[in-house]
Amino acid sequence: MQNRLTIKDIARLSGVGKSTVSRVLNNESGVSERTRERVEAVMRQHGFSPSRSARAMRGQSDKVVAIIVTRLDSLSENLAVQTMLPCLYEQGYDPIMMESQFSAARVEEHLRILRQRKIDGVILFGFTGLNDAALTSWRDMLVLIARDAPGFASVCYDDEGAIQNLMQRLYQAGHRHISYLGVPHSDVTTGMRRHHSYLAFCEAHHLTPLATLPGLAMKQGYEHVSEVLNSDTTALVCATDTLAIGASKFLQQHHAAPVQLASVGNTPLLKFLHPEIITVDPGYAEAGRQAALQLIAQITQSGDPQQIVIPSSVM
């Protein structure tokens, strides 16, 4: 039966030391793939998973949650995580950070490991291509950020409103030739929704759209911004701060005519390097706080799952 065996028993049956079993349980490095598979096979065969009391005896918190980010170096996701942590710490939860790198398979593997460790709940930064079916068993203990899914608690950004706010600000300042630097439509939120908002504003105000959608990275902004610059261009809207930083570097080096940059993000790095750029705050910090509060409410069964959309604001 489950938990009848101890770590010592699993070590004996696997032919390894207790420390090796512990590293496998905690998904730590230093264990060969073959050894890890052998230990996990024994645990599956005997239905073993470490109990909460065992975790506490090892000095681990009895209240553990996971935060799965898409990239550990993401400026926007770090802003959200910074507000999650105080909420979680205040309620006695110990957070574990994991990274998906936009891989659905990696998310599924992380969730499998977290299930084995009897984690209390998960905050998951969603992305296009994520398999909703793989999340079904986590429905009551998971909060999605940046995308929604039927039946799941979620916190999303107003992608359309963010671009609308920037375009309105530029239009009111007299700009009539506004280009757009964005993300491919394979990314539904940052890509498709933000680009469609730009096109809708151009159509409503009889502006000629000029856009390219290279990706998220600073380098892509630097290398592709020239595709949306011509002699009439007076302003450029960037879907992300990273694209804006790359575009700004190109403009400084290769473009003599002044171009007003605007971007979605309002991250500290952009504000420090380029305070002249008009930014809209999508509410990354508030999204992190709301996600943590939602997860705590689910774990403690003190609230129903909500689908929250954070409004943006021009800075």
PDB file of C-alpha atoms in Angstrom:
ATOM      1  CA  MET A   1       0.000   0.000   0.000  1.00  0.00           C
ATOM      2  CA  GLN A   2       0.951   3.628  -0.486  1.00  0.00           C
ATOM      3  CA  ASN A   3       3.531   4.917   1.989  1.00  0.00           C
ATOM      4  CA  ARG A   4       3.995   1.519   3.686  1.00  0.00           C
ATOM      5  CA  LEU A   5       7.580   1.531   2.437  1.00  0.00           C
ATOM      6  CA  THR A   6      10.201   3.965   3.649  1.00  0.00           C
ATOM      7  CA  ILE A   7      12.941   5.704   1.708  1.00  0.00           C
ATOM      8  CA  LYS A   8      15.304   3.127   3.169  1.00  0.00           C
ATOM      9  CA  ASP A   9      13.153   0.339   1.684  1.00  0.00           C
ATOM     10  CA  ILE A  10      13.075   2.022  -1.727  1.00  0.00           C
ATOM     11  CA  ALA A  11      16.861   2.395  -1.614  1.00  0.00           C
ATOM     12  CA  ARG A  12      17.296  -1.301  -0.781  1.00  0.00           C
ATOM     13  CA  LEU A  13      14.924  -2.461  -3.524  1.00  0.00           C
ATOM     14  CA  SER A  14      16.570  -0.132  -6.062  1.00  0.00           C
ATOM     15  CA  GLY A  15      20.125  -1.070  -5.078  1.00  0.00           C
ATOM     16  CA  VAL A  16      21.098   2.524  -4.292  1.00  0.00           C
ATOM     17  CA  GLY A  17      21.745   4.661  -1.224  1.00  0.00           C
ATOM     18  CA  LYS A  18      19.108   6.667   0.663  1.00  0.00           C
ATOM     19  CA  SER A  19      20.702   9.911  -0.508  1.00  0.00           C
ATOM     20  CA  THR A  20      20.167   8.855  -4.133  1.00  0.00           C
ATOM     21  CA  VAL A  21      16.475   8.160  -3.476  1.00  0.00           C
ATOM     22  CA  SER A  22      16.197  11.564  -1.809  1.00  0.00           C
ATOM     23  CA  ARG A  23      17.740  13.281  -4.844  1.00  0.00           C
ATOM     24  CA  VAL A  24      15.276  11.503  -7.134  1.00  0.00           C
ATOM     25  CA  LEU A  25      12.335  12.549  -4.950  1.00  0.00           C
ATOM     26  CA  ASN A  26      13.490  16.158  -4.945  1.00  0.00           C
ATOM     27  CA  ASN A  27      14.357  16.132  -8.687  1.00  0.00           C
ATOM     28  CA  GLU A  28      17.951  17.099  -7.910  1.00  0.00           C
ATOM     29  CA  SER A  29      20.953  16.655 -10.180  1.00  0.00           C
ATOM     30  CA  GLY A  30      23.721  14.129  -9.626  1.00  0.00           C
ATOM     31  CA  VAL A  31      21.689  11.039 -10.543  1.00  0.00           C
ATOM     32  CA  SER A  32      22.108   9.258 -13.869  1.00  0.00           C
ATOM     33  CA  GLU A  33      19.002   8.849 -16.020  1.00  0.00           C
ATOM     34  CA  ARG A  34      19.237   5.062 -15.778  1.00  0.00           C
ATOM     35  CA  THR A  35      19.420   5.149 -11.968  1.00  0.00           C
ATOM     36  CA  ARG A  36      16.588   7.665 -11.762  1.00  0.00           C
ATOM     37  CA  GLU A  37      14.380   5.463 -13.935  1.00  0.00           C
ATOM     38  CA  ARG A  38      15.158   2.407 -11.765  1.00  0.00           C
ATOM     39  CA  VAL A  39      14.269   4.221  -8.542  1.00  0.00           C
ATOM     40  CA  GLU A  40      11.087   5.701 -10.032  1.00  0.00           C
ATOM     41  CA  ALA A  41      10.055   2.267 -11.330  1.00  0.00           C
ATOM     42  CA  VAL A  42      10.342   0.820  -7.822  1.00  0.00           C
ATOM     43  CA  MET A  43       8.326   3.713  -6.375  1.00  0.00           C
ATOM     44  CA  ARG A  44       5.597   3.249  -8.985  1.00  0.00           C
ATOM     45  CA  GLN A  45       5.523  -0.513  -8.436  1.00  0.00           C
ATOM     46  CA  HIS A  46       4.927  -0.050  -4.711  1.00  0.00           C
ATOM     47  CA  GLY A  47       2.759   3.071  -4.952  1.00  0.00           C
ATOM     48  CA  PHE A  48       5.247   5.069  -2.921  1.00  0.00           C
ATOM     49  CA  SER A  49       5.109   8.829  -2.394  1.00  0.00           C
ATOM     50  CA  PRO A  50       6.597  10.780   0.532  1.00  0.00           C
ATOM     51  CA  SER A  51       4.034  11.825   3.121  1.00  0.00           C
ATOM     52  CA  ARG A  52       3.674  15.342   4.462  1.00  0.00           C
ATOM     53  CA  SER A  53       4.960  14.185   7.841  1.00  0.00           C
ATOM     54  CA  ALA A  54       8.052  12.716   6.200  1.00  0.00           C
ATOM     55  CA  ARG A  55       8.685  15.999   4.442  1.00  0.00           C
ATOM     56  CA  ALA A  56       8.352  17.883   7.696  1.00  0.00           C
ATOM     57  CA  MET A  57      10.796  15.503   9.421  1.00  0.00           C
ATOM     58  CA  ARG A  58      13.313  16.247   6.681  1.00  0.00           C
ATOM     59  CA  GLY A  59      13.017  19.922   7.542  1.00  0.00           C
ATOM     60  CA  GLN A  60      10.829  20.766   4.565  1.00  0.00           C
ATOM     61  CA  SER A  61       7.749  22.969   4.754  1.00  0.00           C
ATOM     62  CA  ASP A  62       4.415  21.216   5.123  1.00  0.00           C
ATOM     63  CA  LYS A  63       2.869  23.859   2.844  1.00  0.00           C
ATOM     64  CA  VAL A  64       4.560  23.845  -0.556  1.00  0.00           C
ATOM     65  CA  VAL A  65       3.443  25.379  -3.870  1.00  0.00           C
ATOM     66  CA  ALA A  66       5.124  25.580  -7.264  1.00  0.00           C
ATOM     67  CA  ILE A  67       5.495  28.503  -9.656  1.00  0.00           C
ATOM     68  CA  ILE A  68       6.166  27.410 -13.234  1.00  0.00           C
ATOM     69  CA  VAL A  69       7.452  30.306 -15.351  1.00  0.00           C
ATOM     70  CA  THR A  70       8.057  30.143 -19.098  1.00  0.00           C
ATOM     71  CA  ARG A  71      11.537  31.700 -18.788  1.00  0.00           C
ATOM     72  CA  LEU A  72      13.515  32.481 -15.681  1.00  0.00           C
ATOM     73  CA  ASP A  73      14.885  35.609 -17.398  1.00  0.00           C
ATOM     74  CA  SER A  74      11.462  36.987 -18.401  1.00  0.00           C
ATOM     75  CA  LEU A  75      11.181  40.621 -17.300  1.00  0.00           C
ATOM     76  CA  SER A  76       7.385  40.548 -17.155  1.00  0.00           C
ATOM     77  CA  GLU A  77       7.073  37.226 -15.342  1.00  0.00           C
ATOM     78  CA  ASN A  78       9.646  38.280 -12.767  1.00  0.00           C
ATOM     79  CA  LEU A  79       7.493  41.313 -11.945  1.00  0.00           C
ATOM     80  CA  ALA A  80       4.548  39.005 -11.307  1.00  0.00           C
ATOM     81  CA  VAL A  81       6.610  36.571  -9.225  1.00  0.00           C
ATOM     82  CA  GLN A  82       7.878  39.422  -7.043  1.00  0.00           C
ATOM     83  CA  THR A  83       4.339  40.114  -5.828  1.00  0.00           C
ATOM     84  CA  MET A  84       3.364  36.449  -5.523  1.00  0.00           C
ATOM     85  CA  LEU A  85       6.103  35.607  -3.074  1.00  0.00           C
ATOM     86  CA  PRO A  86       5.092  37.955  -0.200  1.00  0.00           C
ATOM     87  CA  CYS A  87       1.497  36.677  -0.394  1.00  0.00           C
ATOM     88  CA  LEU A  88       2.639  33.065  -0.267  1.00  0.00           C
ATOM     89  CA  TYR A  89       5.203  33.635   2.489  1.00  0.00           C
ATOM     90  CA  GLU A  90       2.650  35.492   4.582  1.00  0.00           C
ATOM     91  CA  GLN A  91       0.407  32.417   4.576  1.00  0.00           C
ATOM     92  CA  GLY A  92       3.280  30.041   5.334  1.00  0.00           C
ATOM     93  CA  TYR A  93       3.732  28.546   1.879  1.00  0.00           C
ATOM     94  CA  ASP A  94       7.138  27.533   0.560  1.00  0.00           C
ATOM     95  CA  PRO A  95       7.381  28.223  -3.206  1.00  0.00           C
ATOM     96  CA  ILE A  96       9.370  26.114  -5.683  1.00  0.00           C
ATOM     97  CA  MET A  97      10.408  27.774  -8.969  1.00  0.00           C
ATOM     98  CA  MET A  98      10.406  25.763 -12.201  1.00  0.00           C
ATOM     99  CA  GLU A  99      10.804  26.699 -15.884  1.00  0.00           C
ATOM    100  CA  SER A 100       8.827  25.428 -18.884  1.00  0.00           C
ATOM    101  CA  GLN A 101      10.708  27.161 -21.744  1.00  0.00           C
ATOM    102  CA  PHE A 102       7.368  27.151 -23.627  1.00  0.00           C
ATOM    103  CA  SER A 103       7.410  23.326 -23.729  1.00  0.00           C
ATOM    104  CA  ALA A 104       4.109  21.548 -23.047  1.00  0.00           C
ATOM    105  CA  ALA A 105       6.016  18.301 -22.518  1.00  0.00           C
ATOM    106  CA  ARG A 106       8.186  19.959 -19.878  1.00  0.00           C
ATOM    107  CA  VAL A 107       5.095  21.284 -18.083  1.00  0.00           C
ATOM    108  CA  GLU A 108       3.626  17.782 -18.003  1.00  0.00           C
ATOM    109  CA  GLU A 109       6.885  16.396 -16.604  1.00  0.00           C
ATOM    110  CA  HIS A 110       7.007  19.107 -13.939  1.00  0.00           C
ATOM    111  CA  LEU A 111       3.407  18.364 -12.937  1.00  0.00           C
ATOM    112  CA  ARG A 112       4.174  14.649 -12.729  1.00  0.00           C
ATOM    113  CA  ILE A 113       7.037  15.324 -10.344  1.00  0.00           C
ATOM    114  CA  LEU A 114       4.970  17.776  -8.315  1.00  0.00           C
ATOM    115  CA  ARG A 115       2.190  15.193  -8.012  1.00  0.00           C
ATOM    116  CA  GLN A 116       4.686  12.720  -6.606  1.00  0.00           C
ATOM    117  CA  ARG A 117       5.823  15.305  -4.070  1.00  0.00           C
ATOM    118  CA  LYS A 118       2.222  15.970  -2.986  1.00  0.00           C
ATOM    119  CA  ILE A 119       2.478  19.673  -3.731  1.00  0.00           C
ATOM    120  CA  ASP A 120      -0.353  21.864  -2.441  1.00  0.00           C
ATOM    121  CA  GLY A 121      -0.906  23.904  -5.606  1.00  0.00           C
ATOM    122  CA  VAL A 122       0.604  25.395  -8.747  1.00  0.00           C
ATOM    123  CA  ILE A 123       0.737  28.806 -10.406  1.00  0.00           C
ATOM    124  CA  LEU A 124       1.449  28.247 -14.089  1.00  0.00           C
ATOM    125  CA  PHE A 125       2.411  30.906 -16.620  1.00  0.00           C
ATOM    126  CA  GLY A 126       0.469  29.712 -19.635  1.00  0.00           C
ATOM    127  CA  PHE A 127       1.414  29.855 -23.304  1.00  0.00           C
ATOM    128  CA  THR A 128      -0.059  28.896 -26.653  1.00  0.00           C
ATOM    129  CA  GLY A 129       0.188  25.154 -27.250  1.00  0.00           C
ATOM    130  CA  LEU A 130      -0.263  24.171 -23.629  1.00  0.00           C
ATOM    131  CA  ASN A 131      -2.331  20.985 -23.394  1.00  0.00           C
ATOM    132  CA  ASP A 132      -5.438  21.786 -21.344  1.00  0.00           C
ATOM    133  CA  ALA A 133      -6.258  18.080 -21.014  1.00  0.00           C
ATOM    134  CA  ALA A 134      -2.961  17.507 -19.184  1.00  0.00           C
ATOM    135  CA  LEU A 135      -4.046  20.076 -16.591  1.00  0.00           C
ATOM    136  CA  THR A 136      -7.458  18.559 -15.866  1.00  0.00           C
ATOM    137  CA  SER A 137      -6.432  16.663 -12.747  1.00  0.00           C
ATOM    138  CA  TRP A 138      -5.004  19.912 -11.322  1.00  0.00           C
ATOM    139  CA  ARG A 139      -8.166  21.963 -11.895  1.00  0.00           C
ATOM    140  CA  ASP A 140      -8.848  22.567  -8.192  1.00  0.00           C
ATOM    141  CA  MET A 141      -5.254  23.419  -7.277  1.00  0.00           C
ATOM    142  CA  LEU A 142      -3.899  25.410 -10.192  1.00  0.00           C
ATOM    143  CA  VAL A 143      -4.041  29.048 -11.328  1.00  0.00           C
ATOM    144  CA  LEU A 144      -3.117  30.055 -14.877  1.00  0.00           C
ATOM    145  CA  ILE A 145      -1.457  33.385 -15.654  1.00  0.00           C
ATOM    146  CA  ALA A 146      -1.451  35.146 -19.057  1.00  0.00           C
ATOM    147  CA  ARG A 147      -3.999  32.796 -20.610  1.00  0.00           C
ATOM    148  CA  ASP A 148      -7.307  31.233 -19.642  1.00  0.00           C
ATOM    149  CA  ALA A 149      -8.887  27.814 -19.987  1.00  0.00           C
ATOM    150  CA  PRO A 150     -12.492  26.727 -19.339  1.00  0.00           C
ATOM    151  CA  GLY A 151     -13.066  25.735 -15.730  1.00  0.00           C
ATOM    152  CA  PHE A 152      -9.672  26.921 -14.454  1.00  0.00           C
ATOM    153  CA  ALA A 153      -8.851  29.854 -12.231  1.00  0.00           C
ATOM    154  CA  SER A 154      -6.901  32.378 -14.289  1.00  0.00           C
ATOM    155  CA  VAL A 155      -5.417  35.867 -14.312  1.00  0.00           C
ATOM    156  CA  CYS A 156      -5.028  37.440 -17.754  1.00  0.00           C
ATOM    157  CA  TYR A 157      -3.838  40.740 -19.172  1.00  0.00           C
ATOM    158  CA  ASP A 158      -5.969  43.016 -21.329  1.00  0.00           C
ATOM    159  CA  ASP A 159      -3.817  42.633 -24.448  1.00  0.00           C
ATOM    160  CA  GLU A 160      -6.215  44.485 -26.727  1.00  0.00           C
ATOM    161  CA  GLY A 161      -6.674  47.325 -24.240  1.00  0.00           C
ATOM    162  CA  ALA A 162      -2.919  47.770 -23.780  1.00  0.00           C
ATOM    163  CA  ILE A 163      -2.337  48.412 -27.501  1.00  0.00           C
ATOM    164  CA  GLN A 164      -5.485  50.527 -27.737  1.00  0.00           C
ATOM    165  CA  ASN A 165      -4.190  52.751 -24.930  1.00  0.00           C
ATOM    166  CA  LEU A 166      -0.804  53.246 -26.608  1.00  0.00           C
ATOM    167  CA  MET A 167      -2.311  53.946 -30.011  1.00  0.00           C
ATOM    168  CA  GLN A 168      -4.744  56.463 -28.544  1.00  0.00           C
ATOM    169  CA  ARG A 169      -1.927  58.233 -26.725  1.00  0.00           C
ATOM    170  CA  LEU A 170       0.145  58.501 -29.912  1.00  0.00           C
ATOM    171  CA  TYR A 171      -2.845  59.544 -32.025  1.00  0.00           C
ATOM    172  CA  GLN A 172      -3.748  62.302 -29.598  1.00  0.00           C
ATOM    173  CA  ALA A 173      -0.118  63.514 -29.799  1.00  0.00           C
ATOM    174  CA  GLY A 174      -0.567  64.007 -33.555  1.00  0.00           C
ATOM    175  CA  HIS A 175       1.039  60.845 -34.937  1.00  0.00           C
ATOM    176  CA  ARG A 176      -0.600  59.499 -38.114  1.00  0.00           C
ATOM    177  CA  HIS A 177       2.108  57.141 -39.378  1.00  0.00           C
ATOM    178  CA  ILE A 178       2.428  54.582 -36.597  1.00  0.00           C
ATOM    179  CA  SER A 179       4.222  51.300 -37.298  1.00  0.00           C
ATOM    180  CA  TYR A 180       4.055  48.091 -35.264  1.00  0.00           C
ATOM    181  CA  LEU A 181       6.714  45.612 -34.130  1.00  0.00           C
ATOM    182  CA  GLY A 182       5.218  42.447 -32.707  1.00  0.00           C
ATOM    183  CA  VAL A 183       5.105  38.718 -32.119  1.00  0.00           C
ATOM    184  CA  PRO A 184       3.866  35.974 -34.525  1.00  0.00           C
ATOM    185  CA  HIS A 185       0.205  34.945 -34.302  1.00  0.00           C
ATOM    186  CA  SER A 186       1.251  31.497 -33.086  1.00  0.00           C
ATOM    187  CA  ASP A 187       1.306  33.298 -29.730  1.00  0.00           C
ATOM    188  CA  VAL A 188      -2.383  34.080 -29.250  1.00  0.00           C
ATOM    189  CA  THR A 189      -2.092  36.727 -26.534  1.00  0.00           C
ATOM    190  CA  THR A 190       1.107  38.744 -27.004  1.00  0.00           C
ATOM    191  CA  GLY A 191       1.074  37.942 -30.717  1.00  0.00           C
ATOM    192  CA  MET A 192      -2.339  37.757 -32.330  1.00  0.00           C
ATOM    193  CA  ARG A 193      -4.449  39.786 -29.899  1.00  0.00           C
ATOM    194  CA  ARG A 194      -2.041  42.730 -29.673  1.00  0.00           C
ATOM    195  CA  HIS A 195      -1.502  42.837 -33.433  1.00  0.00           C
ATOM    196  CA  HIS A 196      -5.243  42.667 -34.136  1.00  0.00           C
ATOM    197  CA  SER A 197      -5.791  45.555 -31.723  1.00  0.00           C
ATOM    198  CA  TYR A 198      -3.253  47.639 -33.668  1.00  0.00           C
ATOM    199  CA  LEU A 199      -4.952  46.809 -36.974  1.00  0.00           C
ATOM    200  CA  ALA A 200      -8.395  47.598 -35.557  1.00  0.00           C
ATOM    201  CA  PHE A 201      -7.251  51.027 -34.359  1.00  0.00           C
ATOM    202  CA  CYS A 202      -5.678  51.788 -37.734  1.00  0.00           C
ATOM    203  CA  GLU A 203      -8.886  50.840 -39.521  1.00  0.00           C
ATOM    204  CA  ALA A 204     -11.087  52.858 -37.168  1.00  0.00           C
ATOM    205  CA  HIS A 205      -8.921  55.980 -37.561  1.00  0.00           C
ATOM    206  CA  HIS A 206      -8.092  55.564 -41.281  1.00  0.00           C
ATOM    207  CA  LEU A 207      -4.383  54.984 -40.691  1.00  0.00           C
ATOM    208  CA  THR A 208      -2.184  52.893 -42.982  1.00  0.00           C
ATOM    209  CA  PRO A 209      -0.833  49.944 -40.987  1.00  0.00           C
ATOM    210  CA  LEU A 210       2.794  48.863 -41.303  1.00  0.00           C
ATOM    211  CA  ALA A 211       3.776  45.873 -39.174  1.00  0.00           C
ATOM    212  CA  THR A 212       6.238  43.023 -38.824  1.00  0.00           C
ATOM    213  CA  LEU A 213       6.040  40.184 -36.309  1.00  0.00           C
ATOM    214  CA  PRO A 214       9.538  38.757 -35.677  1.00  0.00           C
ATOM    215  CA  GLY A 215       9.281  37.478 -32.073  1.00  0.00           C
ATOM    216  CA  LEU A 216       9.956  38.375 -28.453  1.00  0.00           C
ATOM    217  CA  ALA A 217      13.695  38.910 -28.219  1.00  0.00           C
ATOM    218  CA  MET A 218      15.704  42.146 -28.119  1.00  0.00           C
ATOM    219  CA  LYS A 219      17.816  40.875 -31.008  1.00  0.00           C
ATOM    220  CA  GLN A 220      14.707  40.338 -33.121  1.00  0.00           C
ATOM    221  CA  GLY A 221      13.603  43.890 -32.403  1.00  0.00           C
ATOM    222  CA  TYR A 222      17.019  45.198 -33.440  1.00  0.00           C
ATOM    223  CA  GLU A 223      17.229  43.114 -36.613  1.00  0.00           C
ATOM    224  CA  HIS A 224      13.665  43.649 -37.901  1.00  0.00           C
ATOM    225  CA  VAL A 225      12.657  47.176 -36.958  1.00  0.00           C
ATOM    226  CA  SER A 226      13.977  48.526 -40.264  1.00  0.00           C
ATOM    227  CA  GLU A 227      11.172  46.607 -42.006  1.00  0.00           C
ATOM    228  CA  VAL A 228       8.584  48.998 -40.522  1.00  0.00           C
ATOM    229  CA  LEU A 229      10.475  52.261 -40.902  1.00  0.00           C
ATOM    230  CA  ASN A 230      10.035  54.624 -43.839  1.00  0.00           C
ATOM    231  CA  SER A 231      10.331  58.336 -44.443  1.00  0.00           C
ATOM    232  CA  ASP A 232       6.823  58.955 -43.057  1.00  0.00           C
ATOM    233  CA  THR A 233       7.146  56.937 -39.842  1.00  0.00           C
ATOM    234  CA  THR A 234       6.904  59.093 -36.715  1.00  0.00           C
ATOM    235  CA  ALA A 235       5.976  56.503 -34.098  1.00  0.00           C
ATOM    236  CA  LEU A 236       6.477  52.790 -33.428  1.00  0.00           C
ATOM    237  CA  VAL A 237       4.439  50.582 -31.110  1.00  0.00           C
ATOM    238  CA  CYS A 238       6.247  47.490 -29.754  1.00  0.00           C
ATOM    239  CA  ALA A 239       4.346  44.505 -28.401  1.00  0.00           C
ATOM    240  CA  THR A 240       6.920  44.006 -25.620  1.00  0.00           C
ATOM    241  CA  ASP A 241       9.608  45.952 -23.789  1.00  0.00           C
ATOM    242  CA  THR A 242      12.299  43.602 -25.062  1.00  0.00           C
ATOM    243  CA  LEU A 243      11.397  44.432 -28.661  1.00  0.00           C
ATOM    244  CA  ALA A 244      11.409  48.136 -27.771  1.00  0.00           C
ATOM    245  CA  ILE A 245      14.921  47.920 -26.320  1.00  0.00           C
ATOM    246  CA  GLY A 246      16.196  46.262 -29.505  1.00  0.00           C
ATOM    247  CA  ALA A 247      14.395  48.773 -31.714  1.00  0.00           C
ATOM    248  CA  SER A 248      15.755  51.690 -29.696  1.00  0.00           C
ATOM    249  CA  LYS A 249      19.332  50.511 -30.156  1.00  0.00           C
ATOM    250  CA  PHE A 250      18.821  50.264 -33.923  1.00  0.00           C
ATOM    251  CA  LEU A 251      17.286  53.738 -34.097  1.00  0.00           C
ATOM    252  CA  GLN A 252      20.197  55.221 -32.171  1.00  0.00           C
ATOM    253  CA  GLN A 253      22.729  53.645 -34.516  1.00  0.00           C
ATOM    254  CA  HIS A 254      21.070  53.776 -37.939  1.00  0.00           C
ATOM    255  CA  HIS A 255      18.066  56.098 -38.084  1.00  0.00           C
ATOM    256  CA  ALA A 256      18.481  59.856 -38.066  1.00  0.00           C
ATOM    257  CA  ALA A 257      14.817  60.892 -38.106  1.00  0.00           C
ATOM    258  CA  PRO A 258      13.148  60.972 -34.683  1.00  0.00           C
ATOM    259  CA  VAL A 259      10.681  58.162 -33.969  1.00  0.00           C
ATOM    260  CA  GLN A 260       8.562  58.034 -30.816  1.00  0.00           C
ATOM    261  CA  LEU A 261       8.685  54.541 -29.322  1.00  0.00           C
ATOM    262  CA  ALA A 262       5.868  53.034 -27.277  1.00  0.00           C
ATOM    263  CA  SER A 263       5.709  49.568 -25.734  1.00  0.00           C
ATOM    264  CA  VAL A 264       3.754  47.183 -23.544  1.00  0.00           C
ATOM    265  CA  GLY A 265       5.519  46.333 -20.306  1.00  0.00           C
ATOM    266  CA  ASN A 266       6.757  49.271 -18.245  1.00  0.00           C
ATOM    267  CA  THR A 267       9.509  47.032 -16.834  1.00  0.00           C
ATOM    268  CA  PRO A 268      12.231  48.567 -14.598  1.00  0.00           C
ATOM    269  CA  LEU A 269      14.960  47.815 -17.174  1.00  0.00           C
ATOM    270  CA  LEU A 270      13.179  49.764 -19.912  1.00  0.00           C
ATOM    271  CA  LYS A 271      12.339  52.665 -17.609  1.00  0.00           C
ATOM    272  CA  PHE A 272      15.997  52.872 -16.529  1.00  0.00           C
ATOM    273  CA  LEU A 273      17.508  52.631 -20.023  1.00  0.00           C
ATOM    274  CA  HIS A 274      14.864  54.542 -21.989  1.00  0.00           C
ATOM    275  CA  PRO A 275      12.635  56.805 -19.894  1.00  0.00           C
ATOM    276  CA  GLU A 276      11.622  58.590 -23.107  1.00  0.00           C
ATOM    277  CA  ILE A 277       9.650  55.562 -24.332  1.00  0.00           C
ATOM    278  CA  ILE A 278       5.900  55.717 -23.727  1.00  0.00           C
ATOM    279  CA  THR A 279       4.836  52.573 -21.904  1.00  0.00           C
ATOM    280  CA  VAL A 280       1.663  50.882 -20.797  1.00  0.00           C
ATOM    281  CA  ASP A 281       1.642  48.786 -17.631  1.00  0.00           C
ATOM    282  CA  PRO A 282      -0.361  45.592 -18.321  1.00  0.00           C
ATOM    283  CA  GLY A 283      -0.572  44.937 -14.594  1.00  0.00           C
ATOM    284  CA  TYR A 284       2.118  42.280 -14.207  1.00  0.00           C
ATOM    285  CA  ALA A 285       2.567  43.017 -10.493  1.00  0.00           C
ATOM    286  CA  GLU A 286      -1.148  42.964  -9.741  1.00  0.00           C
ATOM    287  CA  ALA A 287      -1.539  39.755 -11.734  1.00  0.00           C
ATOM    288  CA  GLY A 288       1.041  38.033  -9.550  1.00  0.00           C
ATOM    289  CA  ARG A 289      -0.698  39.131  -6.374  1.00  0.00           C
ATOM    290  CA  GLN A 290      -4.123  38.058  -7.646  1.00  0.00           C
ATOM    291  CA  ALA A 291      -2.775  34.670  -8.765  1.00  0.00           C
ATOM    292  CA  ALA A 292      -1.274  33.975  -5.328  1.00  0.00           C
ATOM    293  CA  LEU A 293      -4.499  34.985  -3.569  1.00  0.00           C
ATOM    294  CA  GLN A 294      -6.548  32.796  -5.888  1.00  0.00           C
ATOM    295  CA  LEU A 295      -4.329  29.782  -5.304  1.00  0.00           C
ATOM    296  CA  ILE A 296      -4.465  30.209  -1.536  1.00  0.00           C
ATOM    297  CA  ALA A 297      -8.265  30.474  -1.723  1.00  0.00           C
ATOM    298  CA  GLN A 298      -8.404  27.224  -3.703  1.00  0.00           C
ATOM    299  CA  ILE A 299      -6.096  25.371  -1.346  1.00  0.00           C
ATOM    300  CA  THR A 300      -8.043  26.499   1.715  1.00  0.00           C
ATOM    301  CA  GLN A 301     -11.391  26.103  -0.083  1.00  0.00           C
ATOM    302  CA  SER A 302     -12.304  29.649   0.867  1.00  0.00           C
ATOM    303  CA  GLY A 303     -13.223  30.840  -2.614  1.00  0.00           C
ATOM    304  CA  ASP A 304     -14.400  29.702  -6.032  1.00  0.00           C
ATOM    305  CA  PRO A 305     -12.103  29.803  -9.103  1.00  0.00           C
ATOM    306  CA  GLN A 306     -12.249  33.172 -10.871  1.00  0.00           C
ATOM    307  CA  GLN A 307     -11.266  34.366 -14.336  1.00  0.00           C
ATOM    308  CA  ILE A 308      -9.681  37.783 -13.709  1.00  0.00           C
ATOM    309  CA  VAL A 309      -8.587  40.270 -16.370  1.00  0.00           C
ATOM    310  CA  ILE A 310      -6.150  42.953 -15.206  1.00  0.00           C
ATOM    311  CA  PRO A 311      -6.716  46.376 -16.837  1.00  0.00           C
ATOM    312  CA  SER A 312      -3.733  48.191 -18.344  1.00  0.00           C
ATOM    313  CA  SER A 313      -2.686  51.778 -17.695  1.00  0.00           C
ATOM    314  CA  VAL A 314      -0.489  54.167 -19.687  1.00  0.00           C
ATOM    315  CA  MET A 315       2.493  55.449 -17.696  1.00  0.00           C
TER     316      MET A 315
END
